[in-house]
Amino acid sequence: DAGVIQSPRHEVTEMGQEVTLRCKPISGHNSLFWYRQTMMRGLELLIYFNNNVPIDDSGMPEDRFSAKMPNASFSTLKIQPSEPRDSAVYFCASNPGQTYQPQHFGDGTRLSIL
Amino acid sequence: DQQVKQNSPSLSVQEGRISILNCDYTNSMFDYFLWYKKYPAEGPTFLISISSIKDKNEDGRFTVFLNKSAKHLSLHIVPSQPGDSAVYFCAASELNTGNQFYFGTGTSLTVIP
């Protein structure tokens, strides 16, 4: 079975540029999560969707960050404009959507903003 | 503020010995806890979980212990193997928040051959 697929794996861009991260959840999973990993805060939840609807976006750091889930098999996380402090590893995860179900993670996108 | 804390950033253990990774939480409403394992350049993978109605759950070499009164959980790995070298994250959830999980900052385990 295919797991959660994220692209790109690495992204290096200059400050001020728009960055788009992509995620394909596991087929049949109804919930999708975007996380950012930093040394200080570990895995920080940015936003999560249930049945393509954003449920909690309180973790989105600023208006520069936006996320969409146009259908059950695709989601994007966009940063515009990007800043050096956005450099981190961004993970997407999915699960069936029921309580007490572990999340399955993609391999992440390592983002570097110069 | 971090609701789930892993106060040891790193841990080194000899192969064959026991590894004990610790996790503390502040929210008494948490009722489901998980441990994830993460290798470099990969995403975290689910390892083991425990619900608040239990105080112990075992899966092979991995055992998770939950002390609700102390708001503390631990992961025991016995015996430790070099392939266990990874970063371990604990996570917690409560029924009222549905599907949302709160993660700790991780502990990097090194098992020395």
PDB file of C-alpha atoms in Angstrom:
ATOM      1  CA  ASP A   1       0.000   0.000   0.000  1.00  0.00           C
ATOM      2  CA  ALA A   2       1.219   3.480  -0.807  1.00  0.00           C
ATOM      3  CA  GLY A   3       1.879   5.628   2.199  1.00  0.00           C
ATOM      4  CA  VAL A   4       1.515   9.371   2.535  1.00  0.00           C
ATOM      5  CA  ILE A   5       3.377  11.017  -0.351  1.00  0.00           C
ATOM      6  CA  GLN A   6       4.916  14.442  -0.033  1.00  0.00           C
ATOM      7  CA  SER A   7       6.614  16.580  -2.646  1.00  0.00           C
ATOM      8  CA  PRO A   8       9.095  18.009  -3.072  1.00  0.00           C
ATOM      9  CA  ARG A   9      11.473  16.247  -0.662  1.00  0.00           C
ATOM     10  CA  HIS A  10      13.739  19.258  -0.580  1.00  0.00           C
ATOM     11  CA  GLU A  11      13.097  22.870  -1.446  1.00  0.00           C
ATOM     12  CA  VAL A  12      15.637  25.672  -1.431  1.00  0.00           C
ATOM     13  CA  THR A  13      14.445  29.115  -2.347  1.00  0.00           C
ATOM     14  CA  GLU A  14      15.137  32.750  -1.687  1.00  0.00           C
ATOM     15  CA  MET A  15      13.374  34.890   0.849  1.00  0.00           C
ATOM     16  CA  GLY A  16      10.203  36.445  -0.511  1.00  0.00           C
ATOM     17  CA  GLN A  17       9.423  33.642  -2.923  1.00  0.00           C
ATOM     18  CA  GLU A  18       6.232  31.623  -2.796  1.00  0.00           C
ATOM     19  CA  VAL A  19       6.615  28.027  -1.637  1.00  0.00           C
ATOM     20  CA  THR A  20       4.073  25.288  -2.200  1.00  0.00           C
ATOM     21  CA  LEU A  21       4.300  21.938  -0.443  1.00  0.00           C
ATOM     22  CA  ARG A  22       2.147  19.039  -1.598  1.00  0.00           C
ATOM     23  CA  CYS A  23       0.671  16.000   0.047  1.00  0.00           C
ATOM     24  CA  LYS A  24      -1.251  12.941  -1.054  1.00  0.00           C
ATOM     25  CA  PRO A  25      -2.810  11.118   1.913  1.00  0.00           C
ATOM     26  CA  ILE A  26      -3.400   7.404   2.160  1.00  0.00           C
ATOM     27  CA  SER A  27      -6.461   6.410   0.163  1.00  0.00           C
ATOM     28  CA  GLY A  28      -9.499   6.115   2.417  1.00  0.00           C
ATOM     29  CA  HIS A  29      -8.089   8.291   5.170  1.00  0.00           C
ATOM     30  CA  ASN A  30     -10.470  11.098   6.073  1.00  0.00           C
ATOM     31  CA  SER A  31      -8.179  13.291   8.146  1.00  0.00           C
ATOM     32  CA  LEU A  32      -5.051  15.097   7.024  1.00  0.00           C
ATOM     33  CA  PHE A  33      -2.546  16.964   9.162  1.00  0.00           C
ATOM     34  CA  TRP A  34       0.287  19.392   8.435  1.00  0.00           C
ATOM     35  CA  TYR A  35       3.149  19.581  10.947  1.00  0.00           C
ATOM     36  CA  ARG A  36       6.351  21.555  11.176  1.00  0.00           C
ATOM     37  CA  GLN A  37       9.346  20.060  12.963  1.00  0.00           C
ATOM     38  CA  THR A  38      11.716  22.352  14.814  1.00  0.00           C
ATOM     39  CA  MET A  39      14.305  21.695  17.498  1.00  0.00           C
ATOM     40  CA  MET A  40      12.572  23.966  19.955  1.00  0.00           C
ATOM     41  CA  ARG A  41       8.980  22.829  19.552  1.00  0.00           C
ATOM     42  CA  GLY A  42       9.286  19.342  18.124  1.00  0.00           C
ATOM     43  CA  LEU A  43       6.369  18.382  15.898  1.00  0.00           C
ATOM     44  CA  GLU A  44       4.082  21.365  15.823  1.00  0.00           C
ATOM     45  CA  LEU A  45       0.588  20.962  14.351  1.00  0.00           C
ATOM     46  CA  LEU A  46      -0.154  23.689  11.825  1.00  0.00           C
ATOM     47  CA  ILE A  47      -3.580  22.676  10.567  1.00  0.00           C
ATOM     48  CA  TYR A  48      -5.738  19.631  10.135  1.00  0.00           C
ATOM     49  CA  PHE A  49      -8.594  18.716   7.832  1.00  0.00           C
ATOM     50  CA  ASN A  50     -11.453  16.316   8.295  1.00  0.00           C
ATOM     51  CA  ASN A  51     -13.279  15.248   5.128  1.00  0.00           C
ATOM     52  CA  ASN A  52     -11.468  18.050   3.247  1.00  0.00           C
ATOM     53  CA  VAL A  53     -12.722  20.724   5.666  1.00  0.00           C
ATOM     54  CA  PRO A  54     -10.216  22.651   7.829  1.00  0.00           C
ATOM     55  CA  ILE A  55     -11.033  21.880  11.460  1.00  0.00           C
ATOM     56  CA  ASP A  56      -8.292  23.651  13.382  1.00  0.00           C
ATOM     57  CA  ASP A  57      -5.824  26.117  11.875  1.00  0.00           C
ATOM     58  CA  SER A  58      -4.793  27.741  15.142  1.00  0.00           C
ATOM     59  CA  GLY A  59      -1.264  26.449  14.656  1.00  0.00           C
ATOM     60  CA  MET A  60      -0.715  28.327  11.422  1.00  0.00           C
ATOM     61  CA  PRO A  61       1.928  30.860  12.444  1.00  0.00           C
ATOM     62  CA  GLU A  62       0.931  33.812  10.295  1.00  0.00           C
ATOM     63  CA  ASP A  63      -1.227  34.922   7.418  1.00  0.00           C
ATOM     64  CA  ARG A  64       1.691  34.093   5.155  1.00  0.00           C
ATOM     65  CA  PHE A  65       0.750  30.440   5.628  1.00  0.00           C
ATOM     66  CA  SER A  66      -2.288  28.924   3.950  1.00  0.00           C
ATOM     67  CA  ALA A  67      -3.473  25.367   3.354  1.00  0.00           C
ATOM     68  CA  LYS A  68      -6.058  23.850   1.088  1.00  0.00           C
ATOM     69  CA  MET A  69      -7.542  20.443   0.515  1.00  0.00           C
ATOM     70  CA  PRO A  70      -9.520  20.599  -2.731  1.00  0.00           C
ATOM     71  CA  ASN A  71     -10.274  16.877  -2.710  1.00  0.00           C
ATOM     72  CA  ALA A  72      -9.746  13.760  -0.628  1.00  0.00           C
ATOM     73  CA  SER A  73      -6.467  12.877  -2.305  1.00  0.00           C
ATOM     74  CA  PHE A  74      -4.554  16.157  -2.343  1.00  0.00           C
ATOM     75  CA  SER A  75      -3.549  18.988  -0.061  1.00  0.00           C
ATOM     76  CA  THR A  76      -1.193  21.951  -0.325  1.00  0.00           C
ATOM     77  CA  LEU A  77       0.576  24.116   2.211  1.00  0.00           C
ATOM     78  CA  LYS A  78       1.619  27.469   0.822  1.00  0.00           C
ATOM     79  CA  ILE A  79       3.939  30.095   2.252  1.00  0.00           C
ATOM     80  CA  GLN A  80       3.873  33.511   0.627  1.00  0.00           C
ATOM     81  CA  PRO A  81       6.127  35.382   1.058  1.00  0.00           C
ATOM     82  CA  SER A  82       8.647  32.990   2.568  1.00  0.00           C
ATOM     83  CA  GLU A  83      11.138  34.066   5.245  1.00  0.00           C
ATOM     84  CA  PRO A  84      14.363  32.431   6.536  1.00  0.00           C
ATOM     85  CA  ARG A  85      12.655  31.544   9.842  1.00  0.00           C
ATOM     86  CA  ASP A  86      10.257  29.301   7.909  1.00  0.00           C
ATOM     87  CA  SER A  87      13.143  26.910   7.268  1.00  0.00           C
ATOM     88  CA  ALA A  88      12.183  23.569   8.804  1.00  0.00           C
ATOM     89  CA  VAL A  89      10.988  20.108   7.901  1.00  0.00           C
ATOM     90  CA  TYR A  90       7.285  20.017   7.089  1.00  0.00           C
ATOM     91  CA  PHE A  91       5.375  16.766   7.493  1.00  0.00           C
ATOM     92  CA  CYS A  92       2.004  15.703   6.244  1.00  0.00           C
ATOM     93  CA  ALA A  93       0.114  12.897   7.992  1.00  0.00           C
ATOM     94  CA  SER A  94      -3.206  11.182   7.569  1.00  0.00           C
ATOM     95  CA  ASN A  95      -5.433   8.792   9.486  1.00  0.00           C
ATOM     96  CA  PRO A  96      -8.864   7.230   9.043  1.00  0.00           C
ATOM     97  CA  GLY A  97     -10.460  10.087  10.958  1.00  0.00           C
ATOM     98  CA  GLN A  98     -11.698   8.139  13.933  1.00  0.00           C
ATOM     99  CA  THR A  99     -10.584   8.938  17.441  1.00  0.00           C
ATOM    100  CA  TYR A 100      -7.673   6.957  18.818  1.00  0.00           C
ATOM    101  CA  GLN A 101      -6.189   6.119  15.444  1.00  0.00           C
ATOM    102  CA  PRO A 102      -2.446   6.629  14.907  1.00  0.00           C
ATOM    103  CA  GLN A 103      -1.378   9.012  12.179  1.00  0.00           C
ATOM    104  CA  HIS A 104       0.695   7.887   9.220  1.00  0.00           C
ATOM    105  CA  PHE A 105       3.378  10.345   8.189  1.00  0.00           C
ATOM    106  CA  GLY A 106       5.001  11.150   4.895  1.00  0.00           C
ATOM    107  CA  ASP A 107       8.774  11.524   4.679  1.00  0.00           C
ATOM    108  CA  GLY A 108       8.596  15.297   4.887  1.00  0.00           C
ATOM    109  CA  THR A 109       9.764  18.286   2.887  1.00  0.00           C
ATOM    110  CA  ARG A 110      12.995  19.908   4.032  1.00  0.00           C
ATOM    111  CA  LEU A 111      12.545  23.609   3.338  1.00  0.00           C
ATOM    112  CA  SER A 112      15.424  26.056   3.298  1.00  0.00           C
ATOM    113  CA  ILE A 113      14.754  29.748   2.805  1.00  0.00           C
ATOM    114  CA  LEU A 114      17.911  31.712   2.017  1.00  0.00           C
TER     115      LEU A 114
ATOM    116  CA  ASP B   1       3.004  26.163  25.796  1.00  0.00           C
ATOM    117  CA  GLN B   2       4.154  22.556  25.380  1.00  0.00           C
ATOM    118  CA  GLN B   3       1.523  20.217  26.758  1.00  0.00           C
ATOM    119  CA  VAL B   4       3.742  17.195  26.119  1.00  0.00           C
ATOM    120  CA  LYS B   5       7.359  17.342  27.225  1.00  0.00           C
ATOM    121  CA  GLN B   6      10.350  15.142  26.664  1.00  0.00           C
ATOM    122  CA  ASN B   7      13.026  16.597  28.888  1.00  0.00           C
ATOM    123  CA  SER B   8      15.899  14.413  27.706  1.00  0.00           C
ATOM    124  CA  PRO B   9      17.042  15.430  24.219  1.00  0.00           C
ATOM    125  CA  SER B  10      19.333  12.426  23.950  1.00  0.00           C
ATOM    126  CA  LEU B  11      20.097   9.044  25.494  1.00  0.00           C
ATOM    127  CA  SER B  12      22.902   6.532  24.917  1.00  0.00           C
ATOM    128  CA  VAL B  13      22.583   2.870  25.874  1.00  0.00           C
ATOM    129  CA  GLN B  14      24.731  -0.216  25.377  1.00  0.00           C
ATOM    130  CA  GLU B  15      23.376  -2.905  23.085  1.00  0.00           C
ATOM    131  CA  GLY B  16      21.453  -5.513  25.053  1.00  0.00           C
ATOM    132  CA  ARG B  17      20.624  -3.182  27.921  1.00  0.00           C
ATOM    133  CA  ILE B  18      17.314  -1.493  28.665  1.00  0.00           C
ATOM    134  CA  SER B  19      16.446   1.890  27.144  1.00  0.00           C
ATOM    135  CA  ILE B  20      13.979   4.022  29.065  1.00  0.00           C
ATOM    136  CA  LEU B  21      12.509   7.085  27.383  1.00  0.00           C
ATOM    137  CA  ASN B  22      10.368   9.443  29.407  1.00  0.00           C
ATOM    138  CA  CYS B  23       7.515  11.791  28.642  1.00  0.00           C
ATOM    139  CA  ASP B  24       5.491  14.157  30.816  1.00  0.00           C
ATOM    140  CA  TYR B  25       2.236  15.892  30.044  1.00  0.00           C
ATOM    141  CA  THR B  26       0.278  18.706  31.632  1.00  0.00           C
ATOM    142  CA  ASN B  27      -3.276  18.163  30.393  1.00  0.00           C
ATOM    143  CA  SER B  28      -5.145  15.762  32.677  1.00  0.00           C
ATOM    144  CA  MET B  29      -7.779  15.306  29.958  1.00  0.00           C
ATOM    145  CA  PHE B  30      -5.386  13.396  27.714  1.00  0.00           C
ATOM    146  CA  ASP B  31      -6.592   9.826  27.447  1.00  0.00           C
ATOM    147  CA  TYR B  32      -4.651   8.302  24.566  1.00  0.00           C
ATOM    148  CA  PHE B  33      -0.886   8.226  24.205  1.00  0.00           C
ATOM    149  CA  LEU B  34       1.425   7.079  21.456  1.00  0.00           C
ATOM    150  CA  TRP B  35       5.108   6.651  20.761  1.00  0.00           C
ATOM    151  CA  TYR B  36       6.581   7.250  17.331  1.00  0.00           C
ATOM    152  CA  LYS B  37      10.025   6.380  16.046  1.00  0.00           C
ATOM    153  CA  LYS B  38      11.808   8.506  13.469  1.00  0.00           C
ATOM    154  CA  TYR B  39      14.882   7.718  11.400  1.00  0.00           C
ATOM    155  CA  PRO B  40      16.803  10.499   9.615  1.00  0.00           C
ATOM    156  CA  ALA B  41      15.216  11.710   6.378  1.00  0.00           C
ATOM    157  CA  GLU B  42      12.066   9.707   7.069  1.00  0.00           C
ATOM    158  CA  GLY B  43       8.733  10.508   8.621  1.00  0.00           C
ATOM    159  CA  PRO B  44       7.787   9.315  12.098  1.00  0.00           C
ATOM    160  CA  THR B  45       6.336   5.815  12.246  1.00  0.00           C
ATOM    161  CA  PHE B  46       3.876   4.612  14.844  1.00  0.00           C
ATOM    162  CA  LEU B  47       5.409   2.310  17.442  1.00  0.00           C
ATOM    163  CA  ILE B  48       3.015   1.641  20.309  1.00  0.00           C
ATOM    164  CA  SER B  49       0.037   3.221  22.054  1.00  0.00           C
ATOM    165  CA  ILE B  50      -1.796   3.104  25.346  1.00  0.00           C
ATOM    166  CA  SER B  51      -5.179   4.352  26.485  1.00  0.00           C
ATOM    167  CA  SER B  52      -5.790   5.849  29.880  1.00  0.00           C
ATOM    168  CA  ILE B  53      -7.764   2.831  31.064  1.00  0.00           C
ATOM    169  CA  LYS B  54      -4.509   0.855  31.123  1.00  0.00           C
ATOM    170  CA  ASP B  55      -1.227   1.399  32.875  1.00  0.00           C
ATOM    171  CA  LYS B  56       0.878  -0.869  30.678  1.00  0.00           C
ATOM    172  CA  ASN B  57       0.949  -2.046  27.090  1.00  0.00           C
ATOM    173  CA  GLU B  58       3.509  -4.427  25.666  1.00  0.00           C
ATOM    174  CA  ASP B  59       4.511  -5.263  22.106  1.00  0.00           C
ATOM    175  CA  GLY B  60       7.542  -7.470  21.771  1.00  0.00           C
ATOM    176  CA  ARG B  61      10.597  -5.613  23.037  1.00  0.00           C
ATOM    177  CA  PHE B  62       8.604  -2.415  23.556  1.00  0.00           C
ATOM    178  CA  THR B  63       6.534  -1.626  26.652  1.00  0.00           C
ATOM    179  CA  VAL B  64       4.802   1.620  27.451  1.00  0.00           C
ATOM    180  CA  PHE B  65       3.916   2.489  31.029  1.00  0.00           C
ATOM    181  CA  LEU B  66       1.400   5.146  32.013  1.00  0.00           C
ATOM    182  CA  ASN B  67       1.225   6.826  35.418  1.00  0.00           C
ATOM    183  CA  LYS B  68      -1.852   9.035  35.290  1.00  0.00           C
ATOM    184  CA  SER B  69      -1.430  10.514  38.748  1.00  0.00           C
ATOM    185  CA  ALA B  70       2.061  11.703  37.842  1.00  0.00           C
ATOM    186  CA  LYS B  71       1.051  12.595  34.270  1.00  0.00           C
ATOM    187  CA  HIS B  72       4.007  10.562  33.076  1.00  0.00           C
ATOM    188  CA  LEU B  73       4.597   7.866  30.535  1.00  0.00           C
ATOM    189  CA  SER B  74       7.674   5.927  29.612  1.00  0.00           C
ATOM    190  CA  LEU B  75       8.814   3.639  26.836  1.00  0.00           C
ATOM    191  CA  HIS B  76      11.010   0.679  27.716  1.00  0.00           C
ATOM    192  CA  ILE B  77      13.005  -1.137  25.056  1.00  0.00           C
ATOM    193  CA  VAL B  78      14.463  -4.468  26.156  1.00  0.00           C
ATOM    194  CA  PRO B  79      16.906  -5.556  24.905  1.00  0.00           C
ATOM    195  CA  SER B  80      18.106  -2.511  23.004  1.00  0.00           C
ATOM    196  CA  GLN B  81      19.503  -3.085  19.524  1.00  0.00           C
ATOM    197  CA  PRO B  82      21.577  -0.809  17.274  1.00  0.00           C
ATOM    198  CA  GLY B  83      18.616  -0.600  14.873  1.00  0.00           C
ATOM    199  CA  ASP B  84      16.647   1.095  17.640  1.00  0.00           C
ATOM    200  CA  SER B  85      18.852   4.172  17.262  1.00  0.00           C
ATOM    201  CA  ALA B  86      16.395   6.870  16.216  1.00  0.00           C
ATOM    202  CA  VAL B  87      14.456   9.850  17.537  1.00  0.00           C
ATOM    203  CA  TYR B  88      11.427   8.893  19.633  1.00  0.00           C
ATOM    204  CA  PHE B  89       8.427  11.161  19.959  1.00  0.00           C
ATOM    205  CA  CYS B  90       5.617  10.780  22.437  1.00  0.00           C
ATOM    206  CA  ALA B  91       2.185  12.158  21.606  1.00  0.00           C
ATOM    207  CA  ALA B  92      -1.096  12.589  23.424  1.00  0.00           C
ATOM    208  CA  SER B  93      -4.718  13.130  22.540  1.00  0.00           C
ATOM    209  CA  GLU B  94      -8.019  13.686  24.295  1.00  0.00           C
ATOM    210  CA  LEU B  95     -11.428  12.528  23.176  1.00  0.00           C
ATOM    211  CA  ASN B  96     -12.920  16.024  23.221  1.00  0.00           C
ATOM    212  CA  THR B  97     -10.441  17.358  20.676  1.00  0.00           C
ATOM    213  CA  GLY B  98     -11.202  14.521  18.337  1.00  0.00           C
ATOM    214  CA  ASN B  99      -8.312  13.677  16.119  1.00  0.00           C
ATOM    215  CA  GLN B 100      -5.727  16.192  17.290  1.00  0.00           C
ATOM    216  CA  PHE B 101      -2.423  14.975  18.727  1.00  0.00           C
ATOM    217  CA  TYR B 102       0.128  16.911  20.748  1.00  0.00           C
ATOM    218  CA  PHE B 103       3.746  15.874  20.287  1.00  0.00           C
ATOM    219  CA  GLY B 104       6.815  16.213  22.449  1.00  0.00           C
ATOM    220  CA  THR B 105      10.161  17.515  21.190  1.00  0.00           C
ATOM    221  CA  GLY B 106      11.677  14.050  20.836  1.00  0.00           C
ATOM    222  CA  THR B 107      14.516  12.067  22.406  1.00  0.00           C
ATOM    223  CA  SER B 108      17.403  10.871  20.278  1.00  0.00           C
ATOM    224  CA  LEU B 109      18.359   7.327  21.278  1.00  0.00           C
ATOM    225  CA  THR B 110      21.755   5.899  20.380  1.00  0.00           C
ATOM    226  CA  VAL B 111      22.337   2.205  20.996  1.00  0.00           C
ATOM    227  CA  ILE B 112      26.050   1.470  21.115  1.00  0.00           C
ATOM    228  CA  PRO B 113      27.132  -1.910  19.711  1.00  0.00           C
TER     229      PRO B 113
END
